[in-house]
N, CA, C and O of each residue as an XYZ file, in Angstrom:
836
protein
N      89.407    122.857    114.053
C      90.258    122.256    113.428
C      91.755    121.783    113.674
O      92.254    122.558    114.490
N      92.529    120.953    113.339
C      93.675    119.740    114.195
C      94.646    121.180    113.882
O      95.477    121.613    114.681
N      94.401    121.659    112.838
C      95.556    122.915    113.284
C      96.022    124.117    114.203
O      96.995    124.855    114.355
N      94.420    123.820    114.869
C      94.510    125.160    116.279
C      94.644    124.635    117.315
O      94.501    125.103    118.445
N      95.003    123.369    116.904
C      95.320    122.706    118.656
C      96.421    123.466    118.794
O      96.490    124.281    117.875
N      97.332    123.543    119.576
C      98.392    122.928    120.241
C      99.654    121.896    120.235
O      99.391    120.747    119.881
N     100.852    122.164    120.554
C     101.070    121.165    119.739
C     100.740    119.719    121.166
O     100.347    118.605    120.818
N     100.899    119.936    122.095
C      99.844    118.845    123.224
C      99.259    118.908    122.798
O      99.244    118.124    121.849
N      98.248    119.726    122.909
C      96.946    119.652    122.297
C      97.033    118.209    121.152
O      97.019    116.999    121.379
N      97.104    118.816    120.175
C      97.925    117.486    118.705
C      98.061    116.520    118.768
O      97.549    115.604    118.124
N      99.188    116.518    120.008
C      99.650    114.952    119.659
C      99.066    114.372    120.763
O      99.415    113.210    120.971
N      97.762    115.171    122.023
C      97.144    113.883    122.428
C      95.995    113.275    121.852
O      95.786    112.074    122.024
N      94.974    114.232    120.962
C      94.203    114.038    120.234
C      95.143    112.465    119.312
O      94.492    111.428    119.177
N      96.703    112.531    118.758
C      96.951    111.499    117.914
C      96.822    110.072    119.093
O      96.534    108.888    118.918
N      97.206    110.908    120.357
C      97.662    109.339    120.928
C      95.586    108.945    121.531
O      95.326    108.351    122.577
N      94.884    109.283    120.894
C      93.790    108.819    121.002
C      93.249    107.661    120.805
O      93.964    106.861    120.202
N      91.959    107.219    121.195
C      91.373    105.920    120.281
C      90.293    106.285    119.344
O      89.585    105.429    118.814
N      90.137    107.798    119.096
C      89.497    107.755    117.422
C      90.617    107.847    116.439
O      91.767    108.188    116.715
N      89.871    107.292    114.512
C      90.669    106.962    114.434
C      91.756    108.442    113.571
O      92.800    108.469    112.919
N      90.995    109.229    113.944
C      91.616    110.889    113.057
C      92.178    111.674    113.908
O      91.544    111.417    114.932
N      92.816    112.328    114.135
C      94.155    112.631    113.324
C      95.319    111.038    113.325
O      96.047    110.635    114.232
N      95.068    110.426    111.866
C      96.170    109.334    112.033
C      97.337    110.052    111.310
O      97.727    111.217    111.234
N      97.970    108.095    110.498
C      99.153    108.636    109.976
C      99.424    110.172    108.291
O     100.255    110.969    107.856
N      98.015    109.648    108.027
C      98.051    110.625    106.660
C      97.757    112.217    107.161
O      97.514    113.036    106.275
N      97.774    112.617    108.428
C      97.182    114.011    108.669
C      99.122    114.249    109.327
O      99.710    115.328    109.399
N      99.719    112.791    109.722
C     101.084    113.073    110.631
C     101.589    113.481    109.573
O     102.037    114.624    109.662
N     101.748    112.756    108.121
C     103.164    113.088    106.472
C     102.464    114.312    106.509
O     103.352    115.159    106.607
N     100.886    115.132    106.475
C     100.994    116.577    105.981
C     102.487    117.382    106.553
O     103.488    117.769    105.950
N     102.171    117.407    107.687
C     102.746    118.025    108.780
C     103.772    117.198    108.916
O     104.634    117.989    109.301
N     104.304    116.118    108.868
C     106.227    116.603    108.442
C     106.412    117.401    107.216
O     107.250    118.303    107.220
N     105.457    117.063    105.794
C     105.842    117.459    105.039
C     105.814    119.361    105.506
O     106.877    119.975    105.596
N     104.555    120.000    105.734
C     105.133    120.903    106.445
C     106.066    121.854    107.567
O     106.376    123.043    107.639
N     106.305    120.704    108.333
C     107.893    120.972    109.242
C     109.012    120.974    108.102
O     109.773    121.925    108.281
N     109.417    120.059    106.771
C     110.169    119.977    106.490
C     110.065    121.606    105.248
O     111.097    122.129    104.826
N     108.878    122.047    104.937
C     108.997    123.169    104.231
C     109.447    124.220    105.176
O     110.013    125.233    104.764
N     109.158    123.958    106.716
C     109.307    125.631    106.815
C     110.833    125.378    107.893
O     111.106    126.159    108.805
N     111.720    124.098    107.533
C     113.389    123.785    108.096
C     113.939    124.136    106.226
O     115.051    123.918    105.744
N     112.813    124.671    105.590
C     113.845    124.428    104.299
C     113.423    126.056    104.152
O     114.275    126.779    103.635
N     112.494    126.504    104.465
C     112.342    128.284    104.818
C     113.611    128.796    105.710
O     114.399    129.696    105.421
N     113.579    127.719    107.233
C     114.817    128.554    108.334
C     116.089    128.482    107.064
O     116.464    129.652    106.982
N     116.745    127.806    106.252
C     117.646    127.480    105.959
C     118.180    128.806    104.539
O     119.193    129.400    104.167
N     116.726    128.689    104.183
C     117.590    130.009    103.061
C     117.451    131.403    103.696
O     118.234    132.302    103.389
N     116.259    131.618    104.753
C     116.487    133.115    105.834
C     117.424    133.259    106.191
O     118.046    134.198    105.693
N     118.079    132.459    107.227
C     119.477    131.899    107.457
C     120.012    132.550    106.485
O     119.593    133.708    106.494
N     120.795    132.339    105.589
C     121.379    132.580    104.244
C     121.236    134.391    103.657
O     122.087    135.010    103.017
N     120.294    134.739    103.989
C     119.634    135.897    103.026
C     120.228    136.902    104.482
O     120.124    136.731    105.697
N     120.805    137.869    103.716
C     121.780    138.550    104.475
C     123.024    138.622    104.026
O     123.458    139.771    103.948
N     123.681    137.837    103.730
C     124.974    137.355    105.133
C     126.269    137.501    103.932
O     125.966    136.863    102.924
N     127.746    138.251    103.808
C     128.459    138.731    102.710
C     128.099    137.457    102.122
O     127.877    137.380    100.913
N     128.010    136.218    103.066
C     129.121    135.278    102.129
C     128.993    135.222    101.439
O     129.796    135.354    100.516
N     127.113    134.818    101.372
C     126.675    134.067    100.888
C     125.900    134.964     99.262
O     125.416    134.250     98.385
N     125.907    136.359     99.124
C     125.771    136.646     98.559
C     125.085    136.786     96.963
O     124.063    137.219     96.431
N     126.049    136.283     96.689
C     126.209    135.730     95.433
C     124.831    134.081     95.122
O     124.769    133.252     94.214
N     124.146    134.251     96.141
C     122.543    132.923     96.263
C     121.933    134.548     96.750
O     121.976    135.349     95.816
N     121.511    134.983     97.762
C     120.505    135.782     97.858
C     119.707    135.399     97.219
O     119.073    134.364     97.420
N     119.586    136.087     96.399
C     117.644    136.071     94.877
C     117.474    134.539     95.513
O     116.602    134.336     96.357
N     118.121    133.758     95.179
C     118.061    132.461     95.369
C     117.307    131.768     96.121
O     116.261    131.192     95.820
N     117.993    131.835     97.399
C     116.835    132.341     98.514
C     115.777    132.690     99.164
O     115.029    132.075     99.924
N     115.811    134.124     98.641
C     114.033    134.229     98.304
C     113.112    134.066     97.762
O     111.939    134.423     97.878
N     114.018    133.120     96.718
C     112.724    132.124     95.757
C     112.460    131.803     96.816
O     111.626    132.196     97.632
N     113.944    130.295     96.816
C     112.763    129.480     97.970
C     112.651    129.927     99.015
O     111.960    129.064     99.557
N     112.879    130.906     99.968
C     112.457    131.339    101.246
C     110.880    131.433    101.239
O     110.247    131.152    102.256
N     110.241    131.846    100.038
C     109.128    132.228     99.458
C     107.857    130.925     98.983
O     106.729    130.690     99.417
N     108.830    130.189     97.739
C     108.071    128.834     97.720
C     107.461    128.181     98.577
O     106.288    127.835     98.719
N     109.148    127.935     99.597
C     108.177    127.115    100.554
C     107.323    127.491    101.543
O     106.820    126.742    102.380
N     107.131    128.943    101.408
C     106.481    129.065    102.638
C     104.489    129.142    102.375
O     103.472    129.264    103.057
N     104.935    128.959    100.788
C     103.698    128.060    100.020
C     103.453    127.298    100.264
O     102.245    127.084    100.367
N     104.168    126.521    100.482
C     104.159    124.592    100.155
C     103.761    124.715    102.506
O     103.090    124.458    103.505
N     104.273    124.986    102.210
C     104.657    124.820    103.965
C     102.541    124.890    104.484
O     101.928    124.051    105.144
N     101.882    126.460    103.730
C     100.399    126.597    104.447
C     100.087    125.759    103.709
O      98.863    125.644    103.773
N     100.664    124.822    102.753
C      99.532    124.129    101.438
C      99.009    123.091    102.654
O      97.918    122.973    103.211
N     100.233    122.428    102.798
C     100.185    121.043    103.635
C      99.960    122.012    104.893
O      98.755    121.794    105.020
N     100.190    122.726    105.690
C      98.853    123.235    107.108
C      97.653    122.689    106.323
O      97.648    121.488    106.596
N      96.637    122.943    105.494
C      95.360    122.595    105.428
C      95.495    121.565    104.611
O      94.846    121.748    103.581
N      96.216    120.289    104.640
C      95.867    118.772    104.542
C      96.412    118.542    105.302
O      97.008    117.465    105.277
N      96.484    119.056    105.967
C      96.393    118.546    108.060
C      94.818    117.922    108.428
O      94.522    116.914    109.069
N      94.517    118.272    108.196
C      92.641    118.835    108.383
C      92.807    118.245    107.115
O      93.585    117.303    107.273
N      92.225    118.387    105.115
C      91.806    117.701    104.748
C      91.611    116.267    104.654
O      90.616    115.855    104.059
N      92.899    115.006    105.454
C      92.987    114.012    105.476
C      92.523    113.201    106.305
O      92.504    111.971    106.288
N      92.066    114.090    107.195
C      90.985    113.711    108.496
C      89.602    113.769    108.095
O      88.764    112.876    108.222
N      89.399    115.346    107.411
C      88.388    114.741    106.669
C      87.379    114.681    105.640
O      86.313    115.103    105.193
N      88.780    113.569    105.493
C      88.719    112.918    103.830
C      88.262    111.497    104.945
O      87.095    111.176    104.721
N      88.847    110.723    105.925
C      88.503    109.953    106.772
C      86.994    109.704    107.037
O      86.264    108.766    106.718
N      86.780    110.774    107.680
C      85.435    111.531    108.246
C      84.202    110.994    106.982
O      83.326    110.341    107.549
N      84.005    111.090    105.802
C      83.869    111.072    104.633
C      83.127    109.730    105.013
O      82.055    109.346    105.480
N      84.975    108.981    104.285
C      84.224    107.563    104.641
C      83.543    106.697    105.215
O      82.783    105.800    104.852
N      84.029    107.203    106.449
C      83.218    106.325    108.190
C      82.052    106.574    107.629
O      81.334    105.610    107.362
N      81.651    107.782    107.356
C      80.014    108.618    107.580
C      79.017    107.039    106.711
O      78.166    106.277    107.170
N      79.844    107.157    104.991
C      79.905    106.362    104.118
C      79.262    105.528    104.639
O      78.041    105.602    104.776
N      80.176    104.316    105.131
C      80.154    103.107    106.152
C      78.687    103.199    106.581
O      77.840    102.601    105.916
N      78.331    103.941    107.694
C      77.169    104.086    108.392
C      75.946    103.985    107.986
O      74.904    103.616    108.527
N      76.314    104.500    106.590
C      74.416    104.606    105.782
C      73.412    103.457    105.867
O      73.988    102.456    105.439
N      72.535    103.251    106.124
C      71.982    101.951    105.811
C      71.618    101.517    105.132
O      70.929    102.116    104.306
N      71.891    100.023    105.052
C      72.196     99.456    103.870
C      70.182     97.628    104.416
O      70.153     96.532    104.976
N      69.417     98.302    103.918
C      68.754     97.160    104.297
C      68.532     97.081    103.614
O      69.153     96.063    103.310
N      67.608     97.539    102.176
C      66.972     97.437    100.842
C      68.065     97.767     99.677
O      68.806     98.581    100.229
N      68.489     97.588     98.528
C      68.781     97.427     97.564
C      69.162     98.657     97.098
O      70.325     98.665     96.697
N      68.974     98.992     97.071
C      68.460    101.132     96.489
C      69.622    101.940     98.016
O      70.455    102.764     97.638
N      69.558    101.611     99.640
C      70.521    101.834    100.075
C      71.713    101.966    100.356
O      72.535    102.817    100.699
N      71.525    100.069     99.944
C      72.479     98.968    100.102
C      73.683     99.559     99.023
O      74.849     99.694     99.394
N      73.105     99.973     97.282
C      73.507    100.680     96.213
C      74.277    102.387     95.900
O      75.303    102.797     95.357
N      72.801    103.144     96.772
C      73.693    104.076     97.922
C      75.125    104.349     98.476
O      76.088    105.077     98.234
N      74.694    103.239     99.472
C      75.868    103.247    100.062
C      77.055    102.960     99.576
O      78.046    103.617     99.893
N      77.091    102.129     98.898
C      77.952    101.225     97.791
C      78.863    102.374     96.849
O      80.012    102.153     96.467
N      78.307    103.288     96.645
C      78.476    104.630     95.855
C      79.218    105.853     96.494
O      79.937    106.612     95.844
N      78.964    105.966     97.871
C      79.321    106.425     99.232
C      80.458    106.563     99.314
O      81.171    107.521     99.015
N      80.701    105.515     99.767
C      81.456    104.729    100.309
C      82.920    104.546     98.606
O      84.004    105.107     98.766
N      82.769    104.096     97.823
C      83.750    104.513     97.203
C      84.385    105.803     96.692
O      85.533    106.168     96.440
N      82.899    106.463     96.630
C      83.676    107.535     96.175
C      84.929    108.128     97.589
O      86.147    108.302     97.606
N      83.984    108.257     98.466
C      84.432    107.977     99.627
C      86.306    108.392     99.638
O      87.024    109.377     99.809
N      86.456    106.711     99.294
C      87.651    105.978     99.455
C      88.363    106.364     98.445
O      89.529    105.982     98.352
N      87.661    107.389     97.276
C      89.000    107.340     95.900
C      89.231    109.079     96.535
O      90.346    109.519     96.254
N      88.242    110.142     97.394
C      88.853    110.792     97.416
C      90.372    110.808     99.103
O      91.447    111.408     99.066
N      89.963    110.156    100.003
C      90.639    109.045    100.786
C      92.471    109.101    100.716
O      93.433    109.288    101.461
N      92.069    108.721     98.907
C      93.605    108.457     98.128
C      94.199    109.104     97.475
O      95.413    109.122     97.275
N      92.831    110.132     96.789
C      93.158    111.028     96.564
C      94.463    112.701     97.483
O      95.311    113.415     96.948
N      94.187    112.671     98.266
C      94.442    113.581     99.485
C      95.888    113.263     99.912
O      96.755    114.122    100.075
N      96.064    111.864    100.084
C      97.239    112.312    100.441
C      98.633    111.818     99.213
O      99.847    111.981     99.329
N      97.956    111.282     98.259
C      98.213    111.525     97.052
C      98.883    112.830     96.786
O      99.916    112.829     96.117
N      98.494    113.703     97.150
C      98.350    115.333     96.439
C      99.210    115.211     97.388
O     100.324    114.814     97.048
N      98.955    115.523     98.927
C     100.346    115.478    100.171
C     102.005    114.341     99.177
O     103.034    114.526     98.527
N     101.311    113.458     99.643
C     103.377    113.063     98.632
C     103.911    113.954     97.376
O     105.111    113.891     97.109
N     102.727    115.095     96.305
C     103.293    115.131     95.146
C     103.196    116.627     95.971
O     102.586    117.314     95.151
N     103.383    117.223     96.779
C     103.128    118.600     97.219
C     105.008    118.582     97.821
O     106.031    119.200     97.530
N     104.602    117.446     98.815
C     105.677    117.547     99.353
C     107.263    117.468     98.249
O     108.268    118.123     97.972
N     106.430    115.910     97.872
C     108.153    116.061     97.095
C     108.892    117.266     96.208
O     110.112    117.391     96.104
N     107.601    118.369     95.416
C     107.804    119.314     94.933
C     109.368    120.160     95.931
O     110.133    121.033     95.522
N     109.344    119.409     97.358
C     110.591    120.408     97.878
C     112.016    120.161     98.043
O     112.936    120.913     98.366
N     111.952    118.268     97.585
C     113.543    118.814     96.848
C     114.284    119.203     96.191
O     115.428    119.102     96.634
N     114.132    119.896     94.723
C     115.318    120.148     94.532
C     116.230    121.272     95.145
O     117.413    121.355     94.816
N     114.028    122.153     96.191
C     115.538    123.436     97.158
C     115.914    122.848     97.691
O     117.121    123.076     97.616
N     115.621    121.452     98.839
C     116.546    121.210    100.271
C     117.472    121.143     99.770
O     118.455    121.627    100.331
N     117.590    120.619     98.694
C     119.297    120.144     98.014
C     119.932    121.389     97.370
O     121.129    121.330     97.090
N     119.172    122.617     97.084
C     119.213    123.579     97.634
C     120.579    124.412     98.072
O     121.646    124.819     97.613
N     119.507    124.362     99.720
C     119.934    125.371    100.878
C     120.633    124.582    100.999
O     121.700    125.112    100.687
N     120.999    122.725    101.476
C     121.995    122.707    101.873
C     122.998    122.619    101.274
O     124.016    122.789    101.945
N     123.145    122.364     99.989
C     124.616    122.241     98.564
C     125.492    123.529     98.757
O     126.720    123.602     98.721
N     124.125    125.016     99.076
C     124.295    126.199     98.843
C     123.874    127.665     99.686
O     123.998    128.854     99.391
N     123.059    126.607    101.431
C     122.818    127.540    102.319
C     123.755    127.792    103.332
O     124.896    127.330    103.309
N     123.359    128.434    104.123
C     124.332    128.519    105.350
C     125.025    127.559    105.838
O     124.333    126.632    106.261
N     126.658    127.375    105.985
C     127.211    126.151    105.593
C     126.181    125.734    107.483
O     125.586    124.688    107.743
N     126.297    126.659    108.175
C     126.025    126.346    110.184
C     124.293    125.960    110.391
O     123.787    125.598    111.454
N     123.668    126.122    109.250
C     122.171    125.450    108.979
C     122.266    124.352    108.759
O     121.479    123.498    109.168
N     123.388    124.123    107.970
C     123.400    123.010    106.766
C     122.804    121.715    107.885
O     121.652    122.108    108.070
N     122.901    120.883    108.416
C     121.570    119.753    109.446
C     120.253    119.788    109.282
O     119.449    118.863    109.167
N     120.066    121.247    109.280
C     118.399    121.632    109.303
C     117.293    121.640    108.007
O     116.103    121.724    107.704
N     119.328    121.409    107.258
C     118.181    121.206    105.787
C     118.702    118.954    106.145
O     117.961    117.977    106.036
N     119.355    118.987    106.321
C     119.414    117.183    106.325
C     118.338    116.752    106.675
O     117.713    115.820    106.168
N     117.869    117.818    108.136
C     116.882    117.610    108.769
C     114.915    117.007    107.721
O     114.109    116.077    107.747
N     115.172    118.564    106.872
C     114.217    119.209    106.303
C     114.174    117.110    105.465
O     113.656    116.020    105.708
N     115.117    117.766    104.460
C     115.511    115.688    103.973
C     114.143    114.203    103.895
O     113.242    113.613    103.298
N     115.447    114.433    105.628
C     114.193    113.241    106.144
C     112.987    112.938    106.198
O     112.386    111.997    105.679
N     112.371    114.398    107.339
C     111.473    114.504    107.145
C     110.388    114.986    105.973
O     109.165    115.039    106.094
N     111.042    115.261    105.021
C     110.257    114.598    104.259
C     109.789    113.640    103.197
O     108.741    113.484    102.570
N     111.335    112.877    103.247
C     110.996    111.868    102.884
C     110.168    110.524    103.719
O     110.006    109.363    103.342
N     109.845    111.042    104.670
C     109.032    110.107    105.443
C     107.382    111.174    105.512
O     106.236    110.927    105.889
N     107.840    111.986    105.125
C     105.921    112.800    104.669
C     105.930    111.386    103.109
O     105.688    110.182    103.184
N     106.173    111.928    102.325
C     106.051    111.238    101.176
C     105.931    109.643    100.953
O     105.473    109.274     99.872
N     106.327    108.636    101.943
C     106.224    107.542    101.815
C     105.124    107.423    102.920
O     104.338    106.480    103.006
N     105.153    108.080    103.428
C     103.728    108.139    105.095
C     102.630    108.201    104.529
O     101.634    107.499    104.706
N     102.830    109.226    103.691
C     101.451    109.339    102.668
C     100.843    108.407    102.006
O      99.687    108.037    102.211
N     101.687    107.933    101.081
C     101.728    107.267     99.939
C     101.303    105.675    100.761
O     100.213    105.439    100.240
N     101.546    104.665    101.602
C     101.290    104.079    102.239
C      99.746    104.272    102.709
O      98.879    103.399    102.699
N      99.584    105.879    103.200
C      97.848    105.510    102.872
C      97.378    105.711    102.015
O      96.168    105.554    102.182
N      97.613    106.009    101.039
C      97.494    106.212     99.263
C      96.481    104.625     98.995
O      95.298    104.314     98.858
N      97.894    103.933     99.037
C      97.846    102.340     98.208
C      96.586    101.253     99.714
O      95.610    100.581     99.382
N      96.930    101.383    100.774
C      94.939    100.727    101.811
C      94.665    101.207    101.259
O      94.564    100.504    100.254
N      94.143    102.864    100.877
C      92.891    103.045    100.111
C      92.272    102.196     99.037
O      91.247    101.516     99.067
N      93.286    102.437     97.929
C      93.090    102.140     96.104
C      93.104    100.069     96.618
O      92.821     99.332     95.674
N      93.291     99.642     97.443
C      92.562     97.889     98.596
C      91.354     97.888     97.898
O      90.959     96.977     97.171
N      90.641     99.190     98.197
C      89.500     98.553     98.303
C      88.641     99.616     97.185
O      87.552    100.058     97.551
N      89.046     99.894     96.180
C      88.401    100.422     95.354
C      88.257     99.966     94.368
O      89.346     99.625     93.907
N      87.177     99.679     93.517
C      86.583     98.893     92.230
C      87.069     99.607     90.673
O      87.180     98.941     89.643
N      87.270    100.792     90.749
C      87.708    101.559     89.755
C      88.857    100.940     88.708
O      89.409    101.937     88.242
N      89.194    100.278     88.387
C      90.131    100.196     87.672
C      91.558    100.851     87.524
O      92.712    100.836     87.951
N      90.730    101.409     86.667
C      91.248    103.015     85.984
C      92.023    103.770     87.064
O      93.223    103.643     87.309
N      91.170    104.555     87.652
C      91.203    104.708     88.885
C      92.591    104.643     89.297
O      93.584    105.368     89.368
N      92.059    102.923     89.646
C      93.172    102.447     90.962
C      95.056    102.028     90.107
O      96.067    101.887     90.795
N      95.038    101.940     88.879
C      95.660    102.227     88.127
C      96.771    103.056     88.059
O      97.939    102.835     88.380
N      96.075    104.340     87.452
C      96.455    105.827     87.657
C      97.580    106.184     88.639
O      98.736    106.607     88.607
N      96.519    105.742     89.653
C      96.823    106.430     91.385
C      97.993    105.739     91.624
O      99.095    106.257     91.804
N      97.691    104.345     91.623
C      99.450    103.612     91.629
C     100.372    103.732     90.664
O     100.749    102.561     90.685
N     100.915    104.148     89.977
C     102.093    104.913     89.058
C     102.577    106.156     89.423
O     103.764    106.482     89.438
N     101.260    107.104     89.829
C     101.525    108.063     90.350
C     102.102    107.769     91.610
O     102.981    108.519     92.037
N     101.796    106.948     92.158
C     102.446    106.927     93.666
C     104.160    105.976     94.037
O     104.910    105.988     95.013
N     104.208    105.027     92.288
C     105.273    104.205     92.464
C     106.487    105.420     92.658
O     107.405    105.597     93.459
N     105.854    106.276     91.246
C     106.729    107.581     90.877
C     107.021    108.020     91.729
O     108.241    107.894     91.620
N     106.791    108.728     93.032
C     106.684    109.323     94.045
C     107.641    108.992     94.841
O     108.602    109.684     95.178
N     107.310    107.629     95.230
C     108.536    107.011     96.110
C     109.554    107.204     95.835
O     110.428    107.655     96.574
N     109.719    106.701     93.963
C     110.908    106.891     93.346
C     111.644    107.524     93.539
O     112.745    107.106     93.895
N     111.348    108.986     93.378
C     110.908    110.565     93.811
C     112.173    110.256     94.831
O     113.362    110.127     94.539
N     111.606    110.190     95.967
C     111.823    110.425     97.383
C     112.959    109.658     97.904
O     113.837    109.952     98.716
N     112.799    108.966     97.463
C     114.043    107.718     97.827
C     115.779    107.947     97.569
O     116.822    107.675     98.164
N     115.267    108.761     96.028
C     116.789    108.699     95.197
C     116.979    109.969     95.926
O     117.939    109.834     96.684
N     116.395    111.295     96.021
C     116.032    112.022     95.881
C     117.065    112.399     97.779
O     117.733    113.329     98.231
N     116.745    111.460     98.124
C     116.821    111.921     99.632
C     118.680    111.531     99.368
O     119.566    112.318     99.699
N     118.944    110.116     98.693
C     119.979    109.286     98.464
C     120.648    110.701     98.057
O     121.517    110.935     98.897
N     120.599    111.486     97.329
C     121.432    112.258     96.378
C     121.915    113.126     97.702
O     123.005    113.054     98.269
N     120.601    114.104     98.083
C     121.355    115.382     99.405
C     122.014    115.102    100.254
O     122.711    115.973    100.774
N     122.054    113.194    100.917
C     122.170    113.652    101.800
C     123.441    112.262    101.699
O     123.630    111.474    102.626
N     124.120    112.231    100.493
C     125.155    110.970     99.990
C     126.548    111.952    100.794
O     126.385    113.160    100.626
N     127.473    111.687    101.380
C     128.472    112.234    102.458
C     129.372    112.390    101.144
O     130.462    112.792    101.551
N     129.420    112.225     99.462
C     130.154    112.987     98.906
C     129.868    114.143     98.591
O     130.825    114.910     98.499
N     128.425    114.719     98.302
C     127.825    115.598     98.248
C     127.893    116.684     99.011
O     127.687    117.830     98.613
N     128.216    116.318    100.257
C     128.321    117.144    101.782
C     129.216    117.082    102.599
O     129.248    117.263    103.817
N     130.393    116.655    101.417
C     132.014    116.912    102.223
C     132.467    117.905    102.256
O     133.244    118.072    101.316
N     132.382    118.713    102.894
C     133.175    120.266    103.630
C     132.223    120.314    104.418
O     132.499    120.593    105.585
N     131.286    120.149    104.178
C     129.421    121.001    104.591
C     129.492    120.422    106.243
O     128.986    121.323    106.913
N     129.845    119.474    107.008
C     129.625    119.126    108.045
C     131.459    118.897    109.003
O     131.501    118.518    110.174
């Protein structure tokens, strides 16, 4: 499994000639790192007298971000596995009409899964933004830049995952499916961009840096 590799091993796999891990898995990884940074800022706030009034909130955030981090870690492999199924469908025989129909069906189902997995990644990562805002605004001021980096990584993870959603939608023939997923992708993109701007705005960060 990709998640069991060392950092050096994972990067070597990414740099190789195989199509996976690719942008989808990397987006999930970026999201997991964003969640980890959210936890970090929360944990650096817990136990500090100066931040006693938000300690309960930070404990909740640390717990919730840990759950999201674990989910996104699993998505690193889920994304690559979804691509592998699409690739396997392309290699199915197509000599007879029956074989061609079976191959097309397998390809379409594989493409749907390959679009749904990064869509779920994007929406999972997007759920981090409210907590990222909280740790940046209310968390330990000495760790504010870690929350800011987490915010930028979350934005990148969402947009990167959505690239994979949209490229797969181009080959899916089910118009109802593509319309529904396109709407979800547009909403997730708008959410990520607006949250990043809000969290990192100079006015909002006044006094934190």
